[in-house]
C-alpha positions in Angstrom: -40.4 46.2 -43.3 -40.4 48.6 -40.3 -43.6 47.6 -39.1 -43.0 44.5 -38.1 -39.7 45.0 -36.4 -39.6 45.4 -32.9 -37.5 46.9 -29.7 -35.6 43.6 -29.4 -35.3 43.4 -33.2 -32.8 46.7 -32.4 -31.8 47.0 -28.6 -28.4 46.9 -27.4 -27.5 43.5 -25.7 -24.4 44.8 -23.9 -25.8 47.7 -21.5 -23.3 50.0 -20.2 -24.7 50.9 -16.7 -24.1 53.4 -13.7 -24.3 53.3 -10.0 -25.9 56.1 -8.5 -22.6 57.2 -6.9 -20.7 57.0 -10.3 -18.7 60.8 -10.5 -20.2 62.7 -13.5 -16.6 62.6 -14.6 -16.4 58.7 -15.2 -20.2 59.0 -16.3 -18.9 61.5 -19.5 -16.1 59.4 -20.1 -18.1 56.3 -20.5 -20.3 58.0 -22.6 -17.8 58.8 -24.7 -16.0 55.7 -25.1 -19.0 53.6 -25.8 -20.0 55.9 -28.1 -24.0 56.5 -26.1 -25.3 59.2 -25.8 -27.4 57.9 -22.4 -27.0 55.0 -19.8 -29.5 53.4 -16.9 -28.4 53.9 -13.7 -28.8 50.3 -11.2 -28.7 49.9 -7.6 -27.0 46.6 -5.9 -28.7 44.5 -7.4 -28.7 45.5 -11.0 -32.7 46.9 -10.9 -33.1 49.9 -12.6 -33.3 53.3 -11.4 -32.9 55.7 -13.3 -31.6 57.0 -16.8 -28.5 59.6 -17.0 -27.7 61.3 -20.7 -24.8 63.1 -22.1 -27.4 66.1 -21.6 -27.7 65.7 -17.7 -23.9 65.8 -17.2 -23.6 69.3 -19.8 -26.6 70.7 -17.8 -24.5 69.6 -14.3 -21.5 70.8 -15.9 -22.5 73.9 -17.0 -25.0 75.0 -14.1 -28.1 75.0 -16.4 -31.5 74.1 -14.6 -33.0 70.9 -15.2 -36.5 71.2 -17.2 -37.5 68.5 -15.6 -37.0 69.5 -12.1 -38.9 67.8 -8.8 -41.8 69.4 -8.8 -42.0 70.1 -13.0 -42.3 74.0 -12.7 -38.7 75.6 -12.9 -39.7 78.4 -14.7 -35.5 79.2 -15.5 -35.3 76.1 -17.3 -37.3 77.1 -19.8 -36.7 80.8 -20.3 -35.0 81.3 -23.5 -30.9 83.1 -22.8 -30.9 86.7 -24.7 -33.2 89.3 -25.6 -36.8 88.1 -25.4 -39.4 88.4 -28.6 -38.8 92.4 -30.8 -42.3 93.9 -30.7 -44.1 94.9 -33.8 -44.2 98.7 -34.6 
């Protein structure tokens, strides 16, 4: 029953991690070969600091805004690409 299951019922054990300095090259690769679609991102001593996803390195890659910039009002990231809404006649 799903209700009774919990996080470590499901969690991975064996966490692929990245340094802050890890090249978004190695960071897709890693991805990729451990078949994840995001990793946490430690500092020397292995304390958490952030979270990096496949989606961070094709926004970095690609030169798309982050919607979830610094200060949360980046109003590129959300403007949709293309012609904007047809107006009613």
């Amino acid at each position: 029953m799903l209700y009774r299951r919990t996080v470590g019922d499901v969690m991975t054990e064996e966490v692929v991690t990245l340094r802050p300095s890890t090249p978004f090259q190695e960071v897709a690769a890693l991805l990729d070969a451990n078949d994840i679609v995001a990793a946490p991102v430690v500092d020397d001593d292995g304390a958490p600091v952030g979270v990096v996803s496949a989606s961070d390195v094709l926004r970095h890659e690609t030169g798309m805004p982050d919607p979830q910039s610094q200060d949360g009002n980046d109003e590129r990231a959300w403007a949709r690409p293309g012609p904007g809404p047809r107006a009613r006649s």
